[in-house]
Amino acid sequence: MNNTGLPPTAKRVFKGIIFDVYQWEQKMFDGTTATFEKLKRPDTMVVIPVVGDKILVLDQEQSGRGKAFISLPGGRREEGEDSAKAAARELLEETGYIAEGLKLWKEEMPYENKIIWTVYTYIGRNCQFKQPPHLDPGEKITPRLISFNEFLLLADDPTFYELELKADLLRARFDSAKKEELRKLLFA
Amino acid sequence: MNNTGLPPTAKRVFKGIIFDVYQWEQKMFDGTTATFEKLKRPDTMVVIPVVGDKILVLDQEQSGRGKAFISLPGGRREEGEDSAKAAARELLEETGYIAEGLKLWKEEMPYENKIIWTVYTYIGRNCQFKQPPHLDPGEKITPRLISFNEFLLLADDPTFYELELKADLLRARFDSAKKEELRKLLFA
């Protein structure tokens, strides 16, 4: 297993628009072998944009997706793109805002057993509106400013898109030390 | 979009060992079209096995996976298999235990925007040991009994495999009403 998350013998058996599929022969504990399969997809960026004492969230609809949902700005990293640049680009495209500074908060690989995929969560410090958003034709996005306490309550919203943040929001809501830590991280 | 989670025009473009890939032409909000892609994978079962006043968790290693991790019993539903039967089968195979009753607690679709995949979480009430486990050659599993409070602390363990349970464990840990609710669900 090298730092790509795949053994050197892994072969790409399908190249998709988002998902590539890799397979390889894996030696089992008993000496037999079996064909293993793993996906690779572009890394994604999530930005928590701080605007004054508020946080900017997005009410979203997407083509072909029945339900409206709430998300943070973000999206896929392009081939060869630096993660901080990708985060700044997605923030600007989806909201029209620019952050004074982007601080990497978390780097996680959900379901890393099956998918080679990293989710980068950035704090967008002191964001300022620069220009109208530039949306994909498949997106309908309405930015909305909410308070820190409203932000913590998003963990209860079944339409909240950012699964990787749920546990952090719950901890901050119920543990006053964690709450102050997150407040400082966002607003200090 | 029908109840398979795919529009009727979606075509399977790749059939894998675990993951199938579907694509279709999606009409955008501005009338243009784009090719969309979505995965389909077998549903998975997770069982919380209750043994007396303890909960049975698994210390696991898997072939080709460097790090050891902690999980609950569970696994993939086989083609056409009923979800409760799949949960009972995985529980027996991985631990050798049988539950007096399996209660469906949660049914979730993580990343449903991109993957057609349901995670069923069952409570295995009053489990009794029946026979030695029957493991896949790619699995090394050591069952371990832990207390209810130790179970709630698993949300802090970065090697805990069951991402869908993290928020529930945190709520129960910090909110005494939620804690009693979960205690009753498991032990009543």
PDB file of C-alpha atoms in Angstrom, chain A residues 1 13-21 23-24 26-30 32 35-39 41 61-67 69 76 108-115 117 119 136-140 155-156 161 163-164 166-168 170-171 173-175, chain B residues 1 13-21 23-24 26-30 32 35-39 41 61-67 69 76 108-115 117 119 136-140 155-156 161 163-164 166-168 170-171 173-175:
ATOM      1  CA  MET A   1       0.000   0.000   0.000  1.00  0.00           C
ATOM      2  CA  VAL A  13     -10.742  -0.999 -14.387  1.00  0.00           C
ATOM      3  CA  PHE A  14     -13.140   1.909 -14.949  1.00  0.00           C
ATOM      4  CA  LYS A  15     -12.701   5.646 -15.426  1.00  0.00           C
ATOM      5  CA  GLY A  16     -15.859   7.631 -14.697  1.00  0.00           C
ATOM      6  CA  ILE A  17     -16.846  11.265 -14.593  1.00  0.00           C
ATOM      7  CA  ILE A  18     -16.358  11.414 -10.816  1.00  0.00           C
ATOM      8  CA  PHE A  19     -15.543   7.874  -9.748  1.00  0.00           C
ATOM      9  CA  ASP A  20     -12.696   5.651 -10.928  1.00  0.00           C
ATOM     10  CA  VAL A  21     -12.702   1.970  -9.937  1.00  0.00           C
ATOM     11  CA  GLN A  23      -9.123  -3.708  -8.521  1.00  0.00           C
ATOM     12  CA  TRP A  24      -6.277  -5.946  -7.369  1.00  0.00           C
ATOM     13  CA  GLN A  26      -5.253  -9.347  -2.356  1.00  0.00           C
ATOM     14  CA  LYS A  27      -3.561 -12.012  -0.267  1.00  0.00           C
ATOM     15  CA  MET A  28      -5.811 -13.164   2.573  1.00  0.00           C
ATOM     16  CA  PHE A  29      -4.707 -14.152   6.104  1.00  0.00           C
ATOM     17  CA  ASP A  30      -4.966 -17.847   5.137  1.00  0.00           C
ATOM     18  CA  THR A  32      -5.574 -17.570  -0.524  1.00  0.00           C
ATOM     19  CA  THR A  35     -10.089  -9.637  -5.901  1.00  0.00           C
ATOM     20  CA  PHE A  36     -10.464  -6.395  -3.959  1.00  0.00           C
ATOM     21  CA  GLU A  37     -12.102  -3.223  -5.211  1.00  0.00           C
ATOM     22  CA  LYS A  38     -11.726   0.402  -4.225  1.00  0.00           C
ATOM     23  CA  LEU A  39     -12.974   3.710  -5.600  1.00  0.00           C
ATOM     24  CA  ARG A  41     -12.797  10.262  -6.455  1.00  0.00           C
ATOM     25  CA  GLU A  61     -31.284  22.787  -4.949  1.00  0.00           C
ATOM     26  CA  GLN A  62     -29.565  20.682  -7.584  1.00  0.00           C
ATOM     27  CA  SER A  63     -30.866  19.444 -10.938  1.00  0.00           C
ATOM     28  CA  GLY A  64     -32.144  15.888 -10.652  1.00  0.00           C
ATOM     29  CA  ARG A  65     -32.227  16.021  -6.858  1.00  0.00           C
ATOM     30  CA  GLY A  66     -35.742  16.212  -5.468  1.00  0.00           C
ATOM     31  CA  LYS A  67     -35.043  17.629  -2.047  1.00  0.00           C
ATOM     32  CA  PHE A  69     -30.811  20.906   1.398  1.00  0.00           C
ATOM     33  CA  ARG A  76     -14.356  19.174  -5.886  1.00  0.00           C
ATOM     34  CA  GLU A 108     -10.726  13.413   6.863  1.00  0.00           C
ATOM     35  CA  MET A 109     -11.132  10.291   4.760  1.00  0.00           C
ATOM     36  CA  PRO A 110     -14.690   9.011   5.267  1.00  0.00           C
ATOM     37  CA  TYR A 111     -15.065   5.332   4.333  1.00  0.00           C
ATOM     38  CA  GLU A 112     -11.338   5.172   3.540  1.00  0.00           C
ATOM     39  CA  ASN A 113     -11.641   1.395   3.483  1.00  0.00           C
ATOM     40  CA  LYS A 114     -13.555   1.672   0.206  1.00  0.00           C
ATOM     41  CA  ILE A 115     -13.008   5.155  -1.216  1.00  0.00           C
ATOM     42  CA  TRP A 117     -11.233  10.514  -0.933  1.00  0.00           C
ATOM     43  CA  VAL A 119     -12.577  16.013   2.690  1.00  0.00           C
ATOM     44  CA  ASP A 136     -23.132  25.853 -12.463  1.00  0.00           C
ATOM     45  CA  PRO A 137     -26.288  25.445 -14.575  1.00  0.00           C
ATOM     46  CA  GLY A 138     -27.208  22.493 -12.304  1.00  0.00           C
ATOM     47  CA  GLU A 139     -27.178  24.565  -9.091  1.00  0.00           C
ATOM     48  CA  LYS A 140     -29.667  26.894  -7.399  1.00  0.00           C
ATOM     49  CA  ALA A 155     -26.399  18.854  13.379  1.00  0.00           C
ATOM     50  CA  ASP A 156     -30.127  18.229  14.018  1.00  0.00           C
ATOM     51  CA  TYR A 161     -25.184  18.060   3.779  1.00  0.00           C
ATOM     52  CA  LEU A 163     -21.853  14.802   7.480  1.00  0.00           C
ATOM     53  CA  GLU A 164     -18.208  15.186   8.557  1.00  0.00           C
ATOM     54  CA  LYS A 166     -22.059  16.765  12.623  1.00  0.00           C
ATOM     55  CA  ALA A 167     -19.996  15.331  15.478  1.00  0.00           C
ATOM     56  CA  ASP A 168     -18.002  18.577  15.880  1.00  0.00           C
ATOM     57  CA  LEU A 170     -22.690  18.337  18.652  1.00  0.00           C
ATOM     58  CA  ARG A 171     -19.561  18.404  20.815  1.00  0.00           C
ATOM     59  CA  ARG A 173     -23.165  22.379  21.584  1.00  0.00           C
ATOM     60  CA  PHE A 174     -22.912  20.139  24.628  1.00  0.00           C
ATOM     61  CA  ASP A 175     -19.387  20.789  25.907  1.00  0.00           C
TER      62      ASP A 175
ATOM     63  CA  MET B   1     -36.360   9.581 -10.340  1.00  0.00           C
ATOM     64  CA  VAL B  13     -21.828   1.688 -17.431  1.00  0.00           C
ATOM     65  CA  PHE B  14     -19.736  -0.501 -15.114  1.00  0.00           C
ATOM     66  CA  LYS B  15     -20.459  -3.565 -13.004  1.00  0.00           C
ATOM     67  CA  GLY B  16     -17.925  -4.107 -10.233  1.00  0.00           C
ATOM     68  CA  ILE B  17     -17.468  -6.537  -7.372  1.00  0.00           C
ATOM     69  CA  ILE B  18     -19.056  -4.113  -4.908  1.00  0.00           C
ATOM     70  CA  PHE B  19     -19.713  -0.936  -6.865  1.00  0.00           C
ATOM     71  CA  ASP B  20     -21.797  -0.492 -10.012  1.00  0.00           C
ATOM     72  CA  VAL B  21     -21.647   2.827 -11.846  1.00  0.00           C
ATOM     73  CA  GLN B  23     -24.763   7.451 -15.858  1.00  0.00           C
ATOM     74  CA  TRP B  24     -27.513   9.494 -17.471  1.00  0.00           C
ATOM     75  CA  GLN B  26     -29.539  15.254 -16.754  1.00  0.00           C
ATOM     76  CA  LYS B  27     -31.444  18.396 -17.718  1.00  0.00           C
ATOM     77  CA  MET B  28     -30.013  21.450 -15.946  1.00  0.00           C
ATOM     78  CA  PHE B  29     -31.984  24.440 -14.604  1.00  0.00           C
ATOM     79  CA  ASP B  30     -31.005  26.477 -17.697  1.00  0.00           C
ATOM     80  CA  THR B  32     -28.782  22.471 -21.078  1.00  0.00           C
ATOM     81  CA  THR B  35     -23.875  13.620 -17.907  1.00  0.00           C
ATOM     82  CA  PHE B  36     -24.490  12.668 -14.271  1.00  0.00           C
ATOM     83  CA  GLU B  37     -22.949   9.722 -12.462  1.00  0.00           C
ATOM     84  CA  LYS B  38     -24.045   7.745  -9.425  1.00  0.00           C
ATOM     85  CA  LEU B  39     -22.857   4.576  -7.702  1.00  0.00           C
ATOM     86  CA  ARG B  41     -23.547  -0.735  -3.841  1.00  0.00           C
ATOM     87  CA  GLU B  61      -8.003  -6.453  11.189  1.00  0.00           C
ATOM     88  CA  GLN B  62      -8.599  -6.953   7.479  1.00  0.00           C
ATOM     89  CA  SER B  63      -6.230  -8.191   4.774  1.00  0.00           C
ATOM     90  CA  GLY B  64      -4.653  -5.287   2.920  1.00  0.00           C
ATOM     91  CA  ARG B  65      -5.702  -2.778   5.578  1.00  0.00           C
ATOM     92  CA  GLY B  66      -2.799  -1.572   7.669  1.00  0.00           C
ATOM     93  CA  LYS B  67      -4.636  -0.293  10.703  1.00  0.00           C
ATOM     94  CA  PHE B  69     -10.078  -0.799  13.989  1.00  0.00           C
ATOM     95  CA  ARG B  76     -23.320  -6.551   3.103  1.00  0.00           C
ATOM     96  CA  GLU B 108     -29.830   5.885   6.591  1.00  0.00           C
ATOM     97  CA  MET B 109     -28.436   6.744   3.171  1.00  0.00           C
ATOM     98  CA  PRO B 110     -25.055   8.426   3.665  1.00  0.00           C
ATOM     99  CA  TYR B 111     -23.986  10.501   0.637  1.00  0.00           C
ATOM    100  CA  GLU B 112     -27.269   9.611  -1.093  1.00  0.00           C
ATOM    101  CA  ASN B 113     -26.520  12.314  -3.628  1.00  0.00           C
ATOM    102  CA  LYS B 114     -23.770  10.108  -5.075  1.00  0.00           C
ATOM    103  CA  ILE B 115     -24.290   6.556  -3.788  1.00  0.00           C
ATOM    104  CA  TRP B 117     -26.699   2.668  -0.446  1.00  0.00           C
ATOM    105  CA  VAL B 119     -27.158   1.393   6.129  1.00  0.00           C
ATOM    106  CA  ASP B 136     -13.894 -14.786   5.872  1.00  0.00           C
ATOM    107  CA  PRO B 137     -10.227 -15.540   5.111  1.00  0.00           C
ATOM    108  CA  GLY B 138      -9.656 -11.770   4.886  1.00  0.00           C
ATOM    109  CA  GLU B 139     -10.889 -11.066   8.431  1.00  0.00           C
ATOM    110  CA  LYS B 140      -9.305 -11.282  11.893  1.00  0.00           C
ATOM    111  CA  ALA B 155     -17.528   8.362  19.272  1.00  0.00           C
ATOM    112  CA  ASP B 156     -14.109   9.684  20.363  1.00  0.00           C
ATOM    113  CA  TYR B 161     -15.773   2.188  11.960  1.00  0.00           C
ATOM    114  CA  LEU B 163     -19.609   6.653  11.215  1.00  0.00           C
ATOM    115  CA  GLU B 164     -23.425   6.672  11.133  1.00  0.00           C
ATOM    116  CA  LYS B 166     -21.159   8.797  16.057  1.00  0.00           C
ATOM    117  CA  ALA B 167     -23.784  11.544  16.370  1.00  0.00           C
ATOM    118  CA  ASP B 168     -26.174   9.242  18.277  1.00  0.00           C
ATOM    119  CA  LEU B 170     -22.511  11.888  21.340  1.00  0.00           C
ATOM    120  CA  ARG B 171     -26.123  12.942  21.905  1.00  0.00           C
ATOM    121  CA  ARG B 173     -23.413  11.039  26.196  1.00  0.00           C
ATOM    122  CA  PHE B 174     -24.262  14.706  26.629  1.00  0.00           C
ATOM    123  CA  ASP B 175     -28.055  14.695  26.886  1.00  0.00           C
TER     124      ASP B 175
END
